[in-house]
PDB file of C-alpha atoms in Angstrom:
ATOM      1  CA  UNK V 175      79.058-113.161 138.977  1.00 48.00           C
ATOM      2  CA  UNK V 176      78.891-109.454 140.740  1.00 55.00           C
ATOM      3  CA  UNK V 177      77.459-107.091 143.331  1.00 62.00           C
ATOM      4  CA  UNK V 178      76.090-103.465 142.778  1.00 61.00           C
ATOM      5  CA  UNK V 179      77.980-100.494 144.992  1.00 62.00           C
ATOM      6  CA  UNK V 180      77.006 -98.159 146.639  1.00 64.00           C
ATOM      7  CA  UNK V 181      77.001 -95.880 143.576  1.00 63.00           C
ATOM      8  CA  UNK V 182      75.273 -98.320 141.419  1.00 59.00           C
ATOM      9  CA  UNK V 183      78.836 -99.936 140.023  1.00 58.00           C
ATOM     10  CA  UNK V 184      79.027-103.030 139.463  1.00 58.00           C
ATOM     11  CA  UNK V 185      82.259-104.673 141.880  1.00 59.00           C
ATOM     12  CA  UNK V 186      83.308-108.346 142.979  1.00 59.00           C
ATOM     13  CA  UNK V 187      81.651-109.707 144.621  1.00 56.00           C
ATOM     14  CA  UNK V 188      82.701-109.932 148.505  1.00 60.00           C
ATOM     15  CA  UNK V 189      81.481-111.671 151.422  1.00 59.00           C
ATOM     16  CA  UNK V 190      79.131-108.582 152.341  1.00 62.00           C
ATOM     17  CA  UNK V 191      78.062-109.321 149.582  1.00 71.00           C
ATOM     18  CA  UNK V 192      73.937-108.772 150.075  1.00 75.00           C
ATOM     19  CA  UNK V 193      73.397-111.009 146.778  1.00 75.00           C
ATOM     20  CA  UNK V 194      76.148-113.753 148.492  1.00 76.00           C
ATOM     21  CA  UNK V 195      74.471-113.455 151.329  1.00 76.00           C
ATOM     22  CA  UNK V 196      70.842-114.519 150.083  1.00 77.00           C
ATOM     23  CA  UNK V 197      72.755-116.951 147.785  1.00 78.00           C
ATOM     24  CA  UNK V 198      74.448-118.609 150.944  1.00 80.00           C
ATOM     25  CA  UNK V 199      71.334-119.422 151.928  1.00 78.00           C
ATOM     26  CA  UNK V 200      70.252-121.489 148.849  1.00 80.00           C
ATOM     27  CA  UNK V 201      73.168-123.127 149.161  1.00 84.00           C
ATOM     28  CA  UNK V 202      72.811-124.258 152.852  1.00 86.00           C
ATOM     29  CA  UNK V 203      70.346-127.641 152.710  1.00 89.00           C
ATOM     30  CA  UNK V 204      68.095-127.458 156.026  1.00 94.00           C
ATOM     31  CA  UNK V 205      67.539-123.636 156.461  1.00 94.00           C
ATOM     32  CA  UNK V 206      64.805-123.262 153.518  1.00 91.00           C
ATOM     33  CA  UNK V 207      63.451-125.962 154.783  1.00 93.00           C
ATOM     34  CA  UNK V 208      63.123-125.145 158.300  1.00 96.00           C
ATOM     35  CA  UNK V 209      61.795-120.914 157.271  1.00 95.00           C
ATOM     36  CA  UNK V 210      59.126-123.260 155.814  1.00 93.00           C
ATOM     37  CA  UNK V 211      58.173-125.754 158.394  1.00 96.00           C
ATOM     38  CA  UNK V 212      58.258-122.415 160.742  1.00 97.00           C
ATOM     39  CA  UNK V 213      54.809-121.086 158.427  1.00 95.00           C
ATOM     40  CA  UNK V 214      52.667-121.350 159.992  1.00 94.00           C
ATOM     41  CA  UNK V 215      53.401-119.994 162.766  1.00 96.00           C
ATOM     42  CA  UNK V 216      55.150-121.387 165.492  1.00 97.00           C
ATOM     43  CA  UNK V 217      57.142-124.030 166.249  1.00 96.00           C
ATOM     44  CA  UNK V 218      59.223-125.813 169.819  1.00 94.00           C
ATOM     45  CA  UNK V 219      62.573-127.541 169.043  1.00 93.00           C
ATOM     46  CA  UNK V 220      61.206-131.416 169.421  1.00 93.00           C
ATOM     47  CA  UNK V 221      58.726-130.501 166.300  1.00 94.00           C
ATOM     48  CA  UNK V 222      60.488-129.014 164.375  1.00 95.00           C
ATOM     49  CA  UNK V 223      62.957-131.577 164.289  1.00 94.00           C
ATOM     50  CA  UNK V 224      59.870-134.083 163.995  1.00 94.00           C
ATOM     51  CA  UNK V 225      58.433-132.035 161.189  1.00 94.00           C
ATOM     52  CA  UNK V 226      61.073-131.621 159.142  1.00 92.00           C
ATOM     53  CA  UNK V 227      63.067-134.692 159.316  1.00 87.00           C
ATOM     54  CA  UNK V 228      66.444-136.462 157.647  1.00 91.00           C
ATOM     55  CA  UNK V 229      67.938-134.097 159.845  1.00 91.00           C
ATOM     56  CA  UNK V 230      70.651-134.440 162.376  1.00 94.00           C
ATOM     57  CA  UNK V 231      70.339-132.399 165.765  1.00 93.00           C
ATOM     58  CA  UNK V 232      73.938-131.266 165.211  1.00 96.00           C
ATOM     59  CA  UNK V 233      72.345-129.660 162.191  1.00 95.00           C
ATOM     60  CA  UNK V 234      69.839-127.939 162.942  1.00 96.00           C
ATOM     61  CA  UNK V 235      71.297-126.282 165.729  1.00 95.00           C
ATOM     62  CA  UNK V 236      73.086-125.015 162.834  1.00 96.00           C
ATOM     63  CA  UNK V 237      70.545-124.384 161.422  1.00 96.00           C
ATOM     64  CA  UNK V 238      68.427-122.073 163.285  1.00 97.00           C
ATOM     65  CA  UNK V 239      71.965-120.741 164.688  1.00 96.00           C
ATOM     66  CA  UNK V 240      72.654-119.778 161.326  1.00 94.00           C
ATOM     67  CA  UNK V 241      68.127-118.225 160.899  1.00 96.00           C
ATOM     68  CA  UNK V 242      68.147-116.251 163.926  1.00 97.00           C
ATOM     69  CA  UNK V 243      72.119-115.252 163.109  1.00 94.00           C
ATOM     70  CA  UNK V 244      70.744-113.799 160.172  1.00 93.00           C
ATOM     71  CA  UNK V 245      67.700-112.100 161.934  1.00 95.00           C
ATOM     72  CA  UNK V 246      65.407-114.890 159.639  1.00 96.00           C
ATOM     73  CA  UNK V 247      63.681-116.241 163.042  1.00 98.00           C
ATOM     74  CA  UNK V 248      63.273-115.830 166.893  1.00 98.00           C
ATOM     75  CA  UNK V 249      63.656-117.540 169.820  1.00 96.00           C
ATOM     76  CA  UNK V 250      61.148-117.200 172.581  1.00 93.00           C
ATOM     77  CA  UNK V 251      62.133-118.377 176.409  1.00 90.00           C
ATOM     78  CA  UNK V 252      58.254-118.999 178.241  1.00 87.00           C
ATOM     79  CA  UNK V 253      59.761-118.461 181.746  1.00 83.00           C
ATOM     80  CA  UNK V 254      57.919-122.393 182.933  1.00 83.00           C
ATOM     81  CA  UNK V 255      59.218-125.006 184.134  1.00 83.00           C
ATOM     82  CA  UNK V 256      60.686-127.133 182.613  1.00 85.00           C
ATOM     83  CA  UNK V 257      62.461-124.470 180.606  1.00 85.00           C
ATOM     84  CA  UNK V 258      60.345-123.801 176.577  1.00 90.00           C
ATOM     85  CA  UNK V 259      61.139-121.906 174.413  1.00 93.00           C
ATOM     86  CA  UNK V 260      59.898-121.198 170.634  1.00 96.00           C
ATOM     87  CA  UNK V 261      60.890-121.064 167.425  1.00 98.00           C
ATOM     88  CA  UNK V 262      58.676-118.759 164.366  1.00 98.00           C
ATOM     89  CA  UNK V 263      59.954-116.874 161.964  1.00 98.00           C
ATOM     90  CA  UNK V 264      60.533-112.478 161.604  1.00 98.00           C
ATOM     91  CA  UNK V 265      58.891-110.633 159.787  1.00 98.00           C
ATOM     92  CA  UNK V 266      62.236-110.516 156.922  1.00 96.00           C
ATOM     93  CA  UNK V 267      61.807-114.714 157.348  1.00 96.00           C
ATOM     94  CA  UNK V 268      58.034-114.476 156.459  1.00 97.00           C
ATOM     95  CA  UNK V 269      59.048-112.183 153.799  1.00 96.00           C
ATOM     96  CA  UNK V 270      61.535-114.817 151.880  1.00 94.00           C
ATOM     97  CA  UNK V 271      58.811-117.603 152.549  1.00 94.00           C
ATOM     98  CA  UNK V 272      56.487-115.712 151.293  1.00 95.00           C
ATOM     99  CA  UNK V 273      58.619-114.101 148.052  1.00 94.00           C
ATOM    100  CA  UNK V 274      61.288-115.600 146.750  1.00 91.00           C
ATOM    101  CA  UNK V 275      60.474-119.548 148.424  1.00 90.00           C
ATOM    102  CA  UNK V 276      56.890-119.769 147.722  1.00 93.00           C
ATOM    103  CA  UNK V 277      58.000-119.502 144.241  1.00 94.00           C
ATOM    104  CA  UNK V 278      60.483-121.194 143.942  1.00 90.00           C
ATOM    105  CA  UNK V 279      58.163-124.102 145.426  1.00 90.00           C
ATOM    106  CA  UNK V 280      55.656-123.121 142.243  1.00 95.00           C
ATOM    107  CA  UNK V 281      58.414-124.067 139.982  1.00 94.00           C
ATOM    108  CA  UNK V 282      59.907-127.326 142.103  1.00 93.00           C
ATOM    109  CA  UNK V 283      55.510-128.150 141.817  1.00 94.00           C
ATOM    110  CA  UNK V 284      55.598-127.831 137.478  1.00 97.00           C
ATOM    111  CA  UNK V 285      59.153-128.485 136.087  1.00 96.00           C
ATOM    112  CA  UNK V 286      59.876-130.856 139.623  1.00 93.00           C
ATOM    113  CA  UNK V 287      59.639-134.066 137.551  1.00 95.00           C
ATOM    114  CA  UNK V 288      61.509-133.068 133.806  1.00 95.00           C
ATOM    115  CA  UNK V 289      64.439-131.869 135.986  1.00 93.00           C
ATOM    116  CA  UNK V 290      64.285-135.066 137.633  1.00 94.00           C
ATOM    117  CA  UNK V 291      63.555-136.932 134.194  1.00 93.00           C
ATOM    118  CA  UNK V 292      67.010-134.884 133.630  1.00 93.00           C
ATOM    119  CA  UNK V 293      68.809-136.124 136.048  1.00 91.00           C
ATOM    120  CA  UNK V 294      68.858-140.036 135.065  1.00 89.00           C
ATOM    121  CA  UNK V 295      68.725-139.083 131.407  1.00 88.00           C
ATOM    122  CA  UNK V 296      72.172-137.500 132.702  1.00 87.00           C
ATOM    123  CA  UNK V 297      73.346-140.062 135.688  1.00 83.00           C
ATOM    124  CA  UNK V 298      73.297-143.082 133.137  1.00 76.00           C
ATOM    125  CA  UNK V 299      75.389-139.840 131.041  1.00 71.00           C
ATOM    126  CA  UNK V 300      78.039-139.694 133.209  1.00 67.00           C
ATOM    127  CA  UNK V 301      77.823-143.196 134.109  1.00 67.00           C
ATOM    128  CA  UNK V 302      79.178-143.939 130.144  1.00 63.00           C
ATOM    129  CA  UNK V 303      80.928-140.861 129.997  1.00 60.00           C
ATOM    130  CA  UNK V 304      83.318-142.132 132.995  1.00 63.00           C
ATOM    131  CA  UNK V 305      83.689-146.165 131.357  1.00 59.00           C
ATOM    132  CA  UNK V 306      84.819-143.818 128.220  1.00 62.00           C
ATOM    133  CA  UNK V 307      87.635-142.044 130.539  1.00 62.00           C
ATOM    134  CA  UNK V 308      88.105-145.920 132.069  1.00 64.00           C
ATOM    135  CA  UNK V 309      88.533-147.174 128.350  1.00 60.00           C
ATOM    136  CA  UNK V 310      90.505-145.329 125.990  1.00 54.00           C
ATOM    137  CA  UNK V 311      93.174-144.404 129.964  1.00 49.00           C
ATOM    138  CA  UNK V 312      94.417-148.163 129.099  1.00 48.00           C
TER     139      UNK V 312
END
């Protein structure tokens, strides 16, 4: 995989490559899920944790930090007692959710059953393959 340099020519995939930065979002398990959970408006941390479900408190903290650092969400503190903090999509985060993430969701809706069926078929084929490998190694 290559990236384009400033002159339009190919470069090796670098750590600071724009494509790699976007791909990193798709490889972290909870990033897109949290972004989607914020699509309908700001949420407090506890509400986000409840909406997403299945992620640990540590994973939520790491995800929020990563998304804040990437400029995809913002954190707003309210000067009240007890302290209140809301998380919301930035314009950049909203454009990601409304664009590529929505298209990915559409693709999953159209192809998800076929994908799961193929995985199930291939899981049993992989199991057969492992048994063949173990048998031939003896």
